[in-house]
PDB file of C-alpha atoms in Angstrom:
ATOM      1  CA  UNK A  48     113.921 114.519 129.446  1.00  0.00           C
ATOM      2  CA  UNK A  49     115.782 117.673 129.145  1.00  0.00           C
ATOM      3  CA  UNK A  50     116.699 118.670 125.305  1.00  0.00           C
ATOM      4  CA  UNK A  51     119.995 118.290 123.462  1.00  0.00           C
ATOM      5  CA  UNK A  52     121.250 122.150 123.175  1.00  0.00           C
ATOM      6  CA  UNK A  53     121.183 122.162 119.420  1.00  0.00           C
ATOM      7  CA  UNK A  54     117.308 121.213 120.060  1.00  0.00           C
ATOM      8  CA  UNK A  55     117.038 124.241 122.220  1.00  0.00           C
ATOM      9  CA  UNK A  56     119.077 126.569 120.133  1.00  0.00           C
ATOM     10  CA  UNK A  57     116.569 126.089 116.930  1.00  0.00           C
ATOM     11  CA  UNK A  58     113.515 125.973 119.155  1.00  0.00           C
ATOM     12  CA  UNK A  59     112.688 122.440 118.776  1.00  0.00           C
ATOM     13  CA  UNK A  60     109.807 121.059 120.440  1.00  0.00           C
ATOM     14  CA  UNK A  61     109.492 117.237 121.338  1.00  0.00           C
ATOM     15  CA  UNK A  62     108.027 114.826 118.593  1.00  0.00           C
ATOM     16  CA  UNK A  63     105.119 111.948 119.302  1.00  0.00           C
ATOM     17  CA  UNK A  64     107.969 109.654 117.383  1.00  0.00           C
ATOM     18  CA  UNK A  65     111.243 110.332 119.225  1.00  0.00           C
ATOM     19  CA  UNK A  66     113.681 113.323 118.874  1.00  0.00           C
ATOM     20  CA  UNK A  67     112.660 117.060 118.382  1.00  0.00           C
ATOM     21  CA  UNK A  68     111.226 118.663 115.336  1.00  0.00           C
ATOM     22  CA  UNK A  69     109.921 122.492 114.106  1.00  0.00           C
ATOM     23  CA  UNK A  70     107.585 122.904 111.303  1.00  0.00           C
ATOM     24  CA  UNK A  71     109.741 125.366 109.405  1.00  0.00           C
ATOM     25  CA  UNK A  72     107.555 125.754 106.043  1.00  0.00           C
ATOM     26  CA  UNK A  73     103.933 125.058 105.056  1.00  0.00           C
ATOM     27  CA  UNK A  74     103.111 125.525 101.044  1.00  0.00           C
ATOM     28  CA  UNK A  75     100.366 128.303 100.362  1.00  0.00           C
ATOM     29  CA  UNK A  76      98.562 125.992  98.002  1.00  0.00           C
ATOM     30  CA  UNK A  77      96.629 123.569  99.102  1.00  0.00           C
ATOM     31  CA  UNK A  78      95.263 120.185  97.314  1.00  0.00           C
ATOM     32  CA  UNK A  79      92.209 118.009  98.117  1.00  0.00           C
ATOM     33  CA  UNK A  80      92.978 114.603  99.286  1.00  0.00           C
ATOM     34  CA  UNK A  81      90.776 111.610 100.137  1.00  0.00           C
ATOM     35  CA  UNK A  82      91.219 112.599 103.930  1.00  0.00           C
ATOM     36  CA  UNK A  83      90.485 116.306 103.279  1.00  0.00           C
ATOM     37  CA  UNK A  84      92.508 119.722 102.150  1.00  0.00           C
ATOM     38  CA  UNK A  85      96.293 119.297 102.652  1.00  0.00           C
ATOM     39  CA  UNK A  86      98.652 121.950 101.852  1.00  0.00           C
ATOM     40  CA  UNK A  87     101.343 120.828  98.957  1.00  0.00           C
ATOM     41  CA  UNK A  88     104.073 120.271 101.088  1.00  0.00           C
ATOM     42  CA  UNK A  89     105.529 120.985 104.258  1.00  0.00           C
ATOM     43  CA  UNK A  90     108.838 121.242 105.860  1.00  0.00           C
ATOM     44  CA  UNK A  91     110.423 120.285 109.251  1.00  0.00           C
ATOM     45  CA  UNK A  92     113.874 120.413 111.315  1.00  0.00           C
ATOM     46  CA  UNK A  93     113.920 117.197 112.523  1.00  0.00           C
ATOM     47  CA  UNK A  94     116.414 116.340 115.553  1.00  0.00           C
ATOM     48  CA  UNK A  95     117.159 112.675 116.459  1.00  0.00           C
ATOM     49  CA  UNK A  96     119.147 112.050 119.010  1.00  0.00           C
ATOM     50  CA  UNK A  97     118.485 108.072 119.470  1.00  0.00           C
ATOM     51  CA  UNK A  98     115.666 106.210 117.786  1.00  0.00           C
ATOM     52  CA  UNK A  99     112.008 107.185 116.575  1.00  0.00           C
ATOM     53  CA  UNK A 100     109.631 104.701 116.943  1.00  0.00           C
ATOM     54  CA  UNK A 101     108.050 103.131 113.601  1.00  0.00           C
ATOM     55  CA  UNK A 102     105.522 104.876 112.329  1.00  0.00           C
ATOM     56  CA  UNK A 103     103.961 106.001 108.852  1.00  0.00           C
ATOM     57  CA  UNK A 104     102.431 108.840 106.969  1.00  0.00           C
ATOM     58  CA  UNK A 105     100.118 108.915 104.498  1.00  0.00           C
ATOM     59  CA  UNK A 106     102.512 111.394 102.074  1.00  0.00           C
ATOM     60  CA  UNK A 107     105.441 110.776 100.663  1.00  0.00           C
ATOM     61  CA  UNK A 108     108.268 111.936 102.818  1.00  0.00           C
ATOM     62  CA  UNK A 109     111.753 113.168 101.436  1.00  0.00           C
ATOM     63  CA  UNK A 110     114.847 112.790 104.227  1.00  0.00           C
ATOM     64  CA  UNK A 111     117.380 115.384 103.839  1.00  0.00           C
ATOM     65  CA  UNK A 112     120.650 115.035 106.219  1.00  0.00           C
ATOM     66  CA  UNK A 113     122.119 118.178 107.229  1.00  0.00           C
ATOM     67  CA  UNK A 114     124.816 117.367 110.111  1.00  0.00           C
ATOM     68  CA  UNK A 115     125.557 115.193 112.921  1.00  0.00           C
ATOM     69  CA  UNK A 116     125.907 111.281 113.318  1.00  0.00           C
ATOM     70  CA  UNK A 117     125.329 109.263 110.249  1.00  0.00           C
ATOM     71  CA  UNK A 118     121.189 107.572 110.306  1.00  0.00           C
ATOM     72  CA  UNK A 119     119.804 104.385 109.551  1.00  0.00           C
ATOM     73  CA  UNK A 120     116.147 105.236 108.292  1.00  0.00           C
ATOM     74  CA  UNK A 121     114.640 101.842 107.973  1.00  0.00           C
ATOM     75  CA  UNK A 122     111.945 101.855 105.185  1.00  0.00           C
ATOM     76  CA  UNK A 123     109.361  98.693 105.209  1.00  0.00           C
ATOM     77  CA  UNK A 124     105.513  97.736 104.360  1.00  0.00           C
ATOM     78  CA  UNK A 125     105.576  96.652 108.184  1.00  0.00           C
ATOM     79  CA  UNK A 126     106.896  97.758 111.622  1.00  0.00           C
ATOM     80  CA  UNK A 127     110.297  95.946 112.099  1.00  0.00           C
ATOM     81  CA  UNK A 128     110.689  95.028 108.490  1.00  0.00           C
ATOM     82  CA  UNK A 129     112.583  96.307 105.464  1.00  0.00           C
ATOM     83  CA  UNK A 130     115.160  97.823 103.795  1.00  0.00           C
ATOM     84  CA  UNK A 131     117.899 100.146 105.361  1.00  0.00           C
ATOM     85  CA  UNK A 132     119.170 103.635 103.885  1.00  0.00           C
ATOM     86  CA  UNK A 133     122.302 105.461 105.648  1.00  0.00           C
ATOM     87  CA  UNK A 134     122.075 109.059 105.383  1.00  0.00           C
ATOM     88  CA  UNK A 135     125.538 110.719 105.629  1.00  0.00           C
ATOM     89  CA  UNK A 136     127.531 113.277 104.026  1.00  0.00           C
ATOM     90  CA  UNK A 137     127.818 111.486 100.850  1.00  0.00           C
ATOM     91  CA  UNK A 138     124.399 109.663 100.764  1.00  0.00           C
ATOM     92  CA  UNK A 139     122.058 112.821 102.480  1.00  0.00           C
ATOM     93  CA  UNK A 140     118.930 111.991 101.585  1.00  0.00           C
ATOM     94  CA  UNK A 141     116.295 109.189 101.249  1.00  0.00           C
ATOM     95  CA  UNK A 142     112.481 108.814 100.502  1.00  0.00           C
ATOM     96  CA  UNK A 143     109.957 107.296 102.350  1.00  0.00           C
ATOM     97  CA  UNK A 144     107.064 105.828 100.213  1.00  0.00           C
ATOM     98  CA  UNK A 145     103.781 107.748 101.074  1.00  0.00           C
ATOM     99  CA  UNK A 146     102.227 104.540 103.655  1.00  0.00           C
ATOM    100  CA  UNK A 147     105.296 103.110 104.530  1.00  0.00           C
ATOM    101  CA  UNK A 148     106.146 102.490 107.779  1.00  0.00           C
ATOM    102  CA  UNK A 149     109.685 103.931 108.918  1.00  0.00           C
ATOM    103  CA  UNK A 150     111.954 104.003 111.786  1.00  0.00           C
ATOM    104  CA  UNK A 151     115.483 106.005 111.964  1.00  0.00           C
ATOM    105  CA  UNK A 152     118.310 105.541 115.004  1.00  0.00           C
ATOM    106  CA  UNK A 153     121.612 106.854 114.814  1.00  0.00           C
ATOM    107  CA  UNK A 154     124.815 105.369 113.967  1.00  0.00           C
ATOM    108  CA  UNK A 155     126.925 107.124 116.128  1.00  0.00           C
ATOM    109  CA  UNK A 156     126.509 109.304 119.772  1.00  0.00           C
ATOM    110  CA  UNK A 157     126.428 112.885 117.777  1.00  0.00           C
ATOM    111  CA  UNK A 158     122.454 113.839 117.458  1.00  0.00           C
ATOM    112  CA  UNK A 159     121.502 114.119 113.726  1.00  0.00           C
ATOM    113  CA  UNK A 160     119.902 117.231 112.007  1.00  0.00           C
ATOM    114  CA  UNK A 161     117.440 116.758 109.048  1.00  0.00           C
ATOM    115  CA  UNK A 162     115.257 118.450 107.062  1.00  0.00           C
ATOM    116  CA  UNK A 163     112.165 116.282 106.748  1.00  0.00           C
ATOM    117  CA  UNK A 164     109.749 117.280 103.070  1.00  0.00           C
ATOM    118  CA  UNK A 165     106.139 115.655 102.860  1.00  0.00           C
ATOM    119  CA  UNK A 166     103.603 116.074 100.260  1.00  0.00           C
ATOM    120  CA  UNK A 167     101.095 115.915 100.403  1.00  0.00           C
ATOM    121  CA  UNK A 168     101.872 118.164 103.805  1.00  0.00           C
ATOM    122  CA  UNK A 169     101.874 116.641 107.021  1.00  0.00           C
ATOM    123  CA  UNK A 170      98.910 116.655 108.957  1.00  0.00           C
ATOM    124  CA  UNK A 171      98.806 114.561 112.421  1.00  0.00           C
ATOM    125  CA  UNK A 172      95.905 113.252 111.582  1.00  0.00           C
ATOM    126  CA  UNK A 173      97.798 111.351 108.780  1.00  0.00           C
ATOM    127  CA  UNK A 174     100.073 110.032 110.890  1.00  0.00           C
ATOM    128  CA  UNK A 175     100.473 106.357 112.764  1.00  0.00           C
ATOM    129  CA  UNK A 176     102.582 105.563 115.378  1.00  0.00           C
ATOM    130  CA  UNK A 177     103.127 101.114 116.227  1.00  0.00           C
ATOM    131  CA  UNK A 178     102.362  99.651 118.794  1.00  0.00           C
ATOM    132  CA  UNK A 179     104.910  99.626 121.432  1.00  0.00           C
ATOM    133  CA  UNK A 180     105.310  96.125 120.374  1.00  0.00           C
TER     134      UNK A 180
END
């Protein structure tokens, strides 16, 4: 699958979960978790340009919309369950419980830009994709 433009204009590489994604900022200071070291925080450009699969990350993850269609990030304690945020110009941003599984698809054919925040930060090996269901 060949990227969207805007994808290839900010160097956007393709995600395990759907959509494209750069790691644009990783916190200096680092904390001890139960899983090992973890820096404070990180911070991605996120690029969705149909629908992630669910998944869930053991940090708390902060949404931030930036431009394109409007997204449904659903939020629940199980794949394919839960509560629905739309993130838009006047509602642009949303957090995900650290362990809660999420999903996001747009609401219209424009892809959407975010800015994804997790802190703990991210680190793959805190991260769970479904099952293909």
């Amino acid at each position: 699958m060949s990227p969207p433009a805007l994808a290839t204009t900010l160097d956007l590489a393709p995600h395990p979960e759907g959509g494209w994604y750069r790691r644009t900022w990783t916190s200096p200071v680092t904390v001890e978790t139960d899983h090992g070291p973890r820096p404070t925080a990180t911070a991605i450009l996120y690029l969705l340009d149909g629908e992630s699969r669910w998944h869930r990350v053991r940090s708390s993850e902060l949404w931030l919309w930036h431009s394109g269609s409007a997204v449904d990030l659903r939020i629940g304690q199980q794949p394919e369950a839960g509560a629905s945020w739309t993130l838009q110009a006047h509602a642009p941003q949303q957090l995900v419980p650290a362990g809660a599984w999420q999903s996001a698809r747009l609401l219209g054919t424009e892809p959407a830009l975010v800015s994804c925040v997790v802190s703990p930060g991210f680190d793959f090996a805190d991260f769970e994709l479904a099952d293909p269901g």
